[in-house]
Coordinates of C-alpha atoms in Angstrom, one line a residue:
M1 CA 59.5 -15.2 33.5
A2 CA 59.7 -14.7 29.7
K3 CA 57.6 -17.5 29.2
Q4 CA 55.1 -16.1 31.5
S5 CA 55.4 -12.4 30.0
V6 CA 54.6 -14.0 26.5
R7 CA 51.7 -16.0 27.9
N8 CA 50.4 -12.7 29.2
A9 CA 51.1 -11.0 26.1
F10 CA 49.1 -13.5 23.9
G11 CA 46.4 -13.9 26.7
D12 CA 45.8 -9.9 26.3
L13 CA 45.3 -10.4 22.3
A14 CA 42.9 -12.9 22.6
L15 CA 41.1 -10.9 25.0
L16 CA 41.3 -7.6 22.6
L17 CA 40.4 -10.0 19.6
W18 CA 37.5 -11.3 21.5
L19 CA 36.3 -8.1 22.8
A20 CA 36.8 -6.2 19.4
L21 CA 34.0 -8.9 18.1
L22 CA 31.9 -8.4 20.9
C23 CA 32.0 -4.3 20.7
S24 CA 31.9 -4.5 17.3
G25 CA 28.2 -6.2 17.3
A26 CA 29.6 -8.9 15.1
M27 CA 28.7 -11.7 17.6
A28 CA 26.4 -10.7 20.8
S29 CA 23.7 -8.2 20.4
A30 CA 24.7 -7.3 24.3
T31 CA 27.4 -5.1 24.0
P32 CA 29.1 -2.5 26.5
D33 CA 27.3 0.8 27.0
L34 CA 29.9 3.0 25.2
P35 CA 29.2 6.3 23.5
N36 CA 29.4 6.5 20.1
A37 CA 30.1 10.0 18.4
G38 CA 29.5 10.8 14.4
T39 CA 26.7 11.0 12.3
S40 CA 24.0 8.2 12.4
L41 CA 22.6 6.1 9.7
A42 CA 19.2 8.1 9.7
E43 CA 21.1 11.4 9.4
L44 CA 23.0 10.1 6.4
E45 CA 19.6 9.0 5.0
N46 CA 18.3 12.0 5.1
L47 CA 21.1 13.7 3.8
A48 CA 21.1 11.3 0.6
L49 CA 17.4 11.6 0.4
V50 CA 18.2 15.0 -0.9
A51 CA 22.0 15.3 -1.7
A52 CA 22.6 12.3 -3.7
P53 CA 23.3 13.0 -7.5
S54 CA 20.8 10.4 -8.6
V55 CA 18.1 12.3 -6.4
Q56 CA 19.2 15.6 -8.0
L57 CA 18.8 14.6 -11.4
A58 CA 15.7 12.6 -10.9
Q59 CA 14.3 15.8 -9.1
A60 CA 15.0 18.1 -12.1
E61 CA 13.5 15.5 -14.7
Q62 CA 10.7 15.8 -12.5
D63 CA 10.4 19.7 -12.6
V64 CA 11.0 19.2 -16.3
A65 CA 8.1 16.7 -16.9
A66 CA 5.8 19.3 -14.3
H67 CA 6.3 22.4 -16.5
R68 CA 5.9 20.3 -19.7
N69 CA 2.6 19.3 -18.4
S70 CA 1.6 22.7 -17.5
T71 CA 2.2 23.6 -21.1
A72 CA 0.2 21.0 -22.6
R73 CA -2.5 21.9 -20.2
A74 CA -2.2 25.9 -21.1
S75 CA -1.9 24.8 -24.6
Q76 CA -5.8 22.8 -25.0
G77 CA -9.0 24.3 -26.0
A78 CA -9.5 27.2 -27.9
R79 CA -6.8 29.3 -30.0
I80 CA -6.9 32.8 -31.0
F81 CA -5.6 33.6 -34.7
G82 CA -5.6 36.5 -36.6
G83 CA -4.1 38.0 -39.7
T84 CA -3.4 40.7 -41.9
G85 CA -2.6 41.2 -45.8
I86 CA -3.1 43.6 -48.4
S87 CA -4.6 42.4 -51.9
T88 CA -4.7 44.0 -55.4
A89 CA -8.2 43.4 -57.1
R90 CA -9.9 43.9 -60.3
E91 CA -13.8 44.0 -59.3
A92 CA -16.6 44.0 -62.4
V93 CA -19.1 47.0 -61.8
T94 CA -21.3 46.8 -64.8
D95 CA -21.1 44.2 -67.9
T96 CA -18.6 47.1 -69.5
L97 CA -17.4 48.7 -66.3
S98 CA -14.7 47.0 -63.8
R99 CA -12.8 49.0 -61.3
D100 CA -9.0 48.4 -59.7
Y101 CA -8.4 48.8 -55.9
Q102 CA -6.2 47.6 -53.2
R103 CA -7.4 46.5 -50.0
F104 CA -5.9 46.5 -46.8
N105 CA -7.6 43.8 -44.0
V106 CA -7.3 42.6 -40.7
Q107 CA -9.0 40.0 -39.2
L108 CA -9.3 38.2 -35.6
G109 CA -10.9 35.3 -34.1
V110 CA -11.1 32.1 -32.1
R111 CA -10.9 28.8 -33.1
W112 CA -12.3 25.5 -31.3
P113 CA -10.6 22.4 -32.0
L114 CA -13.4 19.2 -32.7
L115 CA -13.1 15.5 -33.2
G116 CA -9.5 14.1 -33.7
S117 CA -8.0 17.6 -33.4
R118 CA -9.5 18.3 -29.8
D119 CA -8.2 14.4 -29.3
A120 CA -4.7 15.0 -30.1
Q121 CA -5.0 17.9 -27.8
L122 CA -6.6 15.7 -24.7
R123 CA -4.2 12.9 -25.8
S124 CA -0.9 15.6 -25.2
V125 CA -2.2 16.3 -21.8
R126 CA -2.5 12.8 -20.7
E127 CA 1.0 12.1 -22.1
A128 CA 2.0 14.9 -20.1
E129 CA 0.5 13.9 -16.9
L130 CA 2.0 10.3 -17.2
A131 CA 5.5 11.7 -17.9
V132 CA 4.5 13.5 -14.5
A133 CA 3.3 10.5 -12.4
Q134 CA 6.1 8.8 -13.9
G135 CA 8.6 11.1 -12.5
Q136 CA 7.5 10.9 -9.1
V137 CA 7.9 7.1 -9.1
R138 CA 11.4 7.6 -10.3
L139 CA 12.5 9.7 -8.2
R140 CA 10.9 8.0 -5.1
L141 CA 13.0 4.9 -6.9
A142 CA 16.1 7.3 -7.0
R143 CA 15.6 8.0 -3.2
Q144 CA 15.3 4.6 -2.3
E145 CA 18.4 3.9 -4.2
A146 CA 20.1 6.6 -2.7
V147 CA 19.3 5.3 0.8
Q148 CA 20.2 1.8 0.0
A149 CA 23.5 3.2 -1.2
V150 CA 24.0 4.7 2.1
R151 CA 23.2 1.8 4.1
R152 CA 25.6 -0.9 1.9
A153 CA 28.2 1.8 2.5
Y154 CA 27.7 1.9 6.1
A155 CA 27.6 -1.5 6.6
R156 CA 30.7 -1.9 4.6
H157 CA 32.5 1.0 6.9
L158 CA 31.3 -0.8 10.0
R159 CA 32.8 -4.1 9.0
T160 CA 35.8 -2.5 7.5
A161 CA 36.5 -0.8 10.8
Q162 CA 35.8 -3.8 12.6
R163 CA 38.5 -5.7 10.5
V164 CA 40.8 -3.0 11.2
G165 CA 40.7 -3.0 14.8
I166 CA 40.8 -6.9 14.9
A167 CA 44.1 -6.5 13.0
Q168 CA 45.6 -3.8 15.4
A169 CA 44.7 -6.1 18.5
F170 CA 47.0 -8.6 16.6
L171 CA 49.7 -6.1 15.4
G172 CA 50.0 -4.9 18.7
M173 CA 51.8 -7.5 19.9
R174 CA 54.1 -7.6 16.7
A175 CA 57.1 -5.9 18.9
Q176 CA 57.4 -8.1 22.1
A177 CA 57.0 -11.2 19.4
R178 CA 59.7 -10.0 17.2
A179 CA 62.0 -9.5 20.4
Q180 CA 61.0 -13.2 21.8
L181 CA 61.4 -14.7 18.4
E182 CA 64.9 -13.1 17.9
S183 CA 66.0 -14.1 21.3
R184 CA 64.7 -17.7 20.7
R185 CA 66.5 -17.9 17.7
A186 CA 69.7 -16.8 19.3
S187 CA 69.3 -19.3 22.1
G188 CA 69.4 -21.9 19.2
V189 CA 65.8 -23.2 19.8
L190 CA 64.3 -21.6 16.8
L191 CA 65.3 -22.3 13.0
E192 CA 65.8 -18.9 11.2
A193 CA 63.4 -20.0 8.7
E194 CA 60.8 -20.5 11.3
K195 CA 61.6 -17.5 12.5
L196 CA 61.0 -15.6 9.2
K197 CA 57.3 -17.3 8.7
L198 CA 56.4 -16.4 12.2
L199 CA 57.1 -12.9 11.3
G200 CA 55.5 -13.1 7.7
L201 CA 52.4 -13.6 10.0
F202 CA 52.5 -10.2 11.0
D203 CA 53.5 -8.7 7.5
M204 CA 50.5 -10.3 6.0
V205 CA 48.2 -9.1 8.8
Q206 CA 49.6 -5.2 8.0
A207 CA 49.0 -6.1 4.4
S208 CA 45.4 -7.0 5.3
S209 CA 45.2 -4.1 7.6
D210 CA 46.5 -1.5 5.1
N211 CA 43.8 -2.8 2.6
Q212 CA 41.2 -2.4 4.7
R213 CA 42.0 1.0 5.4
A214 CA 41.9 1.6 1.8
Q215 CA 38.8 0.0 1.6
Q216 CA 37.7 2.5 4.5
T217 CA 38.5 5.2 2.8
L218 CA 37.0 4.4 0.0
N219 CA 33.7 3.9 1.6
L220 CA 33.6 7.2 3.4
G221 CA 34.1 8.6 0.0
E222 CA 31.2 7.1 -1.3
L223 CA 29.3 8.6 1.9
A224 CA 30.7 11.7 1.2
R225 CA 29.4 11.5 -2.6
L226 CA 26.0 10.7 -1.3
T227 CA 25.7 12.7 1.1
N228 CA 27.7 15.9 0.3
L229 CA 29.3 15.8 3.6
P230 CA 33.0 16.7 2.7
Q231 CA 34.6 14.4 5.8
P232 CA 31.7 12.9 7.4
T233 CA 32.4 11.0 11.0
I234 CA 30.0 7.6 11.0
Q235 CA 28.7 6.1 13.9
T236 CA 29.7 2.6 13.7
L237 CA 26.8 0.6 15.5
P238 CA 25.2 -2.6 13.9
M239 CA 22.0 -2.4 12.1
I240 CA 18.9 -4.4 13.3
W241 CA 16.0 -4.2 11.3
P242 CA 12.1 -4.5 12.7
E243 CA 10.8 -7.9 11.7
S244 CA 7.8 -6.5 9.9
C245 CA 10.4 -5.1 7.4
L246 CA 11.5 -8.7 6.5
N247 CA 8.2 -10.7 6.6
T248 CA 7.1 -12.7 3.4
D249 CA 3.5 -11.0 3.5
T250 CA 5.0 -7.5 4.2
L251 CA 7.0 -7.6 1.2
R252 CA 4.5 -9.5 -1.2
A253 CA 1.6 -7.0 -0.1
G254 CA 4.1 -4.1 -1.2
A255 CA 4.5 -5.9 -4.7
D256 CA 2.0 -3.1 -6.2
Q257 CA 4.8 -0.2 -4.9
H258 CA 7.5 -1.8 -6.5
P259 CA 8.7 1.0 -8.9
P260 CA 9.1 -1.2 -11.8
L261 CA 5.7 -2.6 -11.3
A262 CA 4.2 0.7 -10.6
L263 CA 5.7 2.5 -13.7
T264 CA 3.9 -0.5 -15.6
Q265 CA 0.3 0.2 -13.7
L266 CA 0.8 3.8 -14.3
E267 CA 1.6 3.3 -17.7
L268 CA -1.6 0.8 -18.3
H269 CA -4.2 3.3 -16.8
T270 CA -2.9 6.1 -19.0
W271 CA -3.1 3.9 -21.8
D272 CA -6.9 3.5 -21.2
Q273 CA -7.4 6.9 -20.9
I274 CA -5.3 7.7 -24.2
A275 CA -7.1 5.0 -26.3
A276 CA -10.2 6.7 -26.2
T277 CA -8.5 10.0 -28.1
L278 CA -7.2 7.5 -30.8
Q279 CA -10.3 6.2 -32.1
R280 CA -10.9 9.5 -34.3
T281 CA -7.4 10.1 -35.3
G282 CA -7.5 11.5 -38.9
L283 CA -10.8 13.0 -38.5
E284 CA -9.6 16.9 -38.0
A285 CA -12.0 19.9 -37.3
S286 CA -12.8 23.1 -35.9
V287 CA -15.0 25.5 -35.7
S288 CA -14.2 29.3 -36.0
V289 CA -15.6 32.9 -35.1
A290 CA -13.7 35.9 -36.6
Q291 CA -14.3 39.7 -37.1
G292 CA -12.4 41.3 -39.9
V293 CA -12.0 44.9 -40.4
T294 CA -10.9 46.1 -44.2
R295 CA -9.8 49.4 -45.8
D296 CA -9.7 50.3 -49.5
I297 CA -6.9 52.5 -50.4
G298 CA -8.4 55.7 -51.7
G299 CA -11.8 54.5 -50.8
P300 CA -14.0 53.7 -47.8
N301 CA -13.9 51.5 -44.9
G302 CA -15.8 48.0 -44.2
R303 CA -15.8 45.2 -41.9
N304 CA -16.8 41.7 -41.8
T305 CA -17.8 38.9 -39.3
S306 CA -17.5 35.1 -40.0
V307 CA -18.4 31.8 -38.8
G308 CA -16.5 28.9 -40.4
V309 CA -15.9 25.1 -40.1
D310 CA -13.0 23.1 -41.1
F311 CA -12.7 19.7 -41.5
S312 CA -10.7 17.1 -43.0
M313 CA -9.7 13.4 -43.3
P314 CA -7.9 10.6 -45.0
L315 CA -9.3 9.1 -48.0
Q316 CA -8.4 5.7 -46.4
W317 CA -10.1 6.9 -43.2
R318 CA -11.9 3.8 -42.3
A319 CA -8.7 1.7 -42.9
Q320 CA -6.8 4.1 -40.5
R321 CA -9.4 3.9 -37.7
D322 CA -9.1 0.1 -37.9
A323 CA -5.5 0.2 -37.4
S324 CA -5.8 2.8 -34.4
L325 CA -8.3 0.2 -32.6
G326 CA -6.0 -2.6 -33.6
Q327 CA -3.0 -0.5 -32.1
I328 CA -5.1 0.1 -28.9
Q329 CA -5.7 -3.7 -28.5
S330 CA -2.1 -4.6 -29.0
E331 CA -0.7 -2.1 -26.7
R332 CA -3.1 -2.8 -23.8
T333 CA -2.2 -6.8 -24.0
R334 CA 1.3 -5.7 -24.0
L335 CA 1.2 -3.8 -20.8
E336 CA -0.6 -6.5 -19.1
S337 CA 2.0 -9.0 -19.8
L338 CA 4.6 -6.6 -19.0
L339 CA 2.5 -6.1 -15.7
H340 CA 2.5 -9.8 -15.1
V341 CA 6.2 -10.0 -16.1
R342 CA 7.2 -7.7 -13.6
R343 CA 5.4 -8.9 -10.9
S344 CA 6.6 -12.3 -11.2
E345 CA 10.0 -10.5 -11.0
Y346 CA 9.2 -9.3 -8.0
H347 CA 8.2 -12.3 -6.6
A348 CA 11.3 -13.9 -7.8
L349 CA 13.1 -11.0 -6.0
V350 CA 11.6 -11.1 -2.9
E351 CA 12.0 -15.6 -2.9
Q352 CA 16.0 -14.7 -3.9
A353 CA 16.4 -12.3 -1.2
Q354 CA 15.1 -14.0 1.2
I355 CA 16.9 -17.3 0.4
Q356 CA 20.0 -15.4 0.6
W357 CA 19.4 -14.1 3.8
R358 CA 18.8 -17.3 5.5
Q359 CA 21.7 -18.9 4.0
R360 CA 24.1 -15.8 5.3
Q361 CA 22.5 -16.2 8.6
N362 CA 23.2 -19.9 8.6
E363 CA 26.6 -19.4 7.9
M364 CA 27.0 -17.2 10.7
A365 CA 26.6 -20.2 13.1
A366 CA 29.2 -22.1 11.4
L367 CA 31.8 -19.1 11.6
Q368 CA 31.1 -18.6 15.4
N369 CA 31.9 -22.3 16.0
R370 CA 35.1 -22.1 14.2
L371 CA 36.1 -18.8 16.2
Q372 CA 35.3 -20.6 19.5
A373 CA 37.3 -23.5 18.3
A374 CA 40.3 -21.1 17.6
Q375 CA 40.2 -19.8 21.3
E376 CA 40.0 -23.1 22.6
A377 CA 43.1 -24.0 20.4
S378 CA 44.8 -20.5 21.8
R379 CA 44.1 -21.4 25.0
I380 CA 45.3 -24.8 25.0
A381 CA 48.3 -23.6 23.0
S382 CA 49.0 -20.9 25.9
L383 CA 49.0 -23.9 28.8
R384 CA 51.5 -26.0 26.6
L385 CA 54.1 -23.3 26.2
E386 CA 56.2 -24.3 29.2
A387 CA 56.3 -28.1 27.7
F388 CA 57.5 -27.2 24.5
D389 CA 60.5 -25.2 23.9
G390 CA 60.9 -23.9 20.7
D391 CA 57.8 -25.1 19.1
G392 CA 55.8 -24.0 22.2
Y393 CA 56.3 -20.5 20.8
A394 CA 55.5 -21.3 17.3
T395 CA 52.3 -23.0 18.0
L396 CA 50.9 -20.2 20.4
L397 CA 51.8 -18.0 17.8
N398 CA 50.1 -19.7 14.9
A399 CA 47.2 -20.7 17.2
R400 CA 46.7 -16.6 17.9
H401 CA 47.1 -16.2 14.1
E402 CA 44.3 -18.6 13.4
L403 CA 42.2 -16.9 16.3
Y404 CA 42.6 -13.6 14.0
L405 CA 41.6 -15.6 10.7
A406 CA 38.7 -16.9 12.5
A407 CA 37.5 -13.4 13.9
V408 CA 37.9 -11.7 10.5
Q409 CA 35.7 -14.3 9.3
V410 CA 33.1 -13.7 11.7
V411 CA 33.4 -10.1 10.7
D412 CA 33.1 -11.0 6.8
G413 CA 30.1 -13.1 7.3
A414 CA 28.3 -10.3 9.4
E415 CA 29.1 -8.2 6.8
R416 CA 27.5 -10.4 4.0
R417 CA 24.7 -10.9 6.6
D418 CA 24.1 -7.5 6.6
L419 CA 24.1 -6.6 2.9
A420 CA 21.7 -9.9 2.2
Q421 CA 19.5 -8.1 4.9
L422 CA 19.5 -5.0 3.1
E423 CA 18.6 -6.6 -0.2
L424 CA 15.1 -7.7 1.9
V425 CA 14.9 -4.0 3.3
G426 CA 15.1 -2.7 -0.1
L427 CA 12.2 -4.5 -1.3
V428 CA 9.7 -3.5 1.2
A429 CA 6.9 -0.9 -0.3
T430 CA 6.9 1.3 3.0
D431 CA 10.0 3.1 4.7
C432 CA 11.2 0.8 7.5
G433 CA 12.8 4.1 9.0
P434 CA 16.5 3.8 10.4
P435 CA 17.4 0.7 12.0
A436 CA 16.8 0.1 15.8
L437 CA 20.3 0.1 17.8
P438 CA 21.2 -3.1 19.7
S439 CA 19.7 -3.1 23.5
R440 CA 22.5 -1.2 25.7
M441 CA 24.2 0.3 22.8
T442 CA 22.5 3.6 22.7
P443 CA 24.7 6.2 22.7
R444 CA 24.9 8.6 25.7
S445 CA 24.4 12.2 25.0
R446 CA 27.3 14.3 25.0

């Protein structure tokens, strides 16, 4: 009867481990239709798009760039100038007569920049516009990185929860196994060292479970930081992405939208506009129109209207112009080379991510085979329990521990596969949206 009780208990353990893997989505996609309350991955992503600290920083920087652009635009074109002053003068009236007087004057006018002065204004506007466009790309990058961070934390939380569940299934038989081992030790069919070694299996699993619970707390803390949810309750549903998100053609077609590439292209496009403003660098000129009013202290009032042209240039202007033209060409060459480097880096990232993903997929087959082998070994050990008195219990318990280890390794492999898949999804230019739920896993409405 005791042997039958142990066999039933260990058989229940095997069923629990197997169901834990099935229900967790680590193996089969067809799983029981169970409700799953909590915040979904799509909801977490939407929160991170606004609440993630890196997104808020990028948004603030974008706002600063937009205000600077407005300032640069408002500062271009004509400028109003004015001035006032008082002067003391001695003026000749005749060859032998002069007069001394003090004159107060006020002048107001408008000045239009020309040549290099006007180009400098246009250059500041182009640079401000570039900063705004770069800020938009960096904001998009920050949002993508925040969403990716949420997805990684979600995947780790999901797999950690599965490992904790499998450990609890194994530890659930700890008390009965201890009682059985104590009984076998008292009857003399089990050595004390063997008993302690077998009980140590539960201690190792307990330590692993405690570590996983600590990791789960860290994962939830990361999700809380990214979404600004104090204590998020998370759904634990596997992520299945559309094949279009993992297609090579789709990934390569989105190269120009990859943030490092997009930033370089923006800079190259803007540089073509800025280059036109560098050809007259050093030729500073302006035209102005002014109206003045004067009053001689103790004398009559007067007025004047003036039109003036100001011009200045360095003595070595031609050398300066040649240097500017060389700078234009060199900078364009640098940006074109950088664009080529960024494009090749992106293609390398795509290739590496796909290779990594395929390796993780292939790894899962071997892990699942090991799990099936551990199941079979556990079944055989259960059948042989009556044939071996003391050793039978030890063999069965070791087989159940191997089943636990194999199940955990399947979950570990599923986590590595999830993270490798997320690296691919993160390279897609267009938003793939939230992952689809596996068949028969859509949560029921409550």
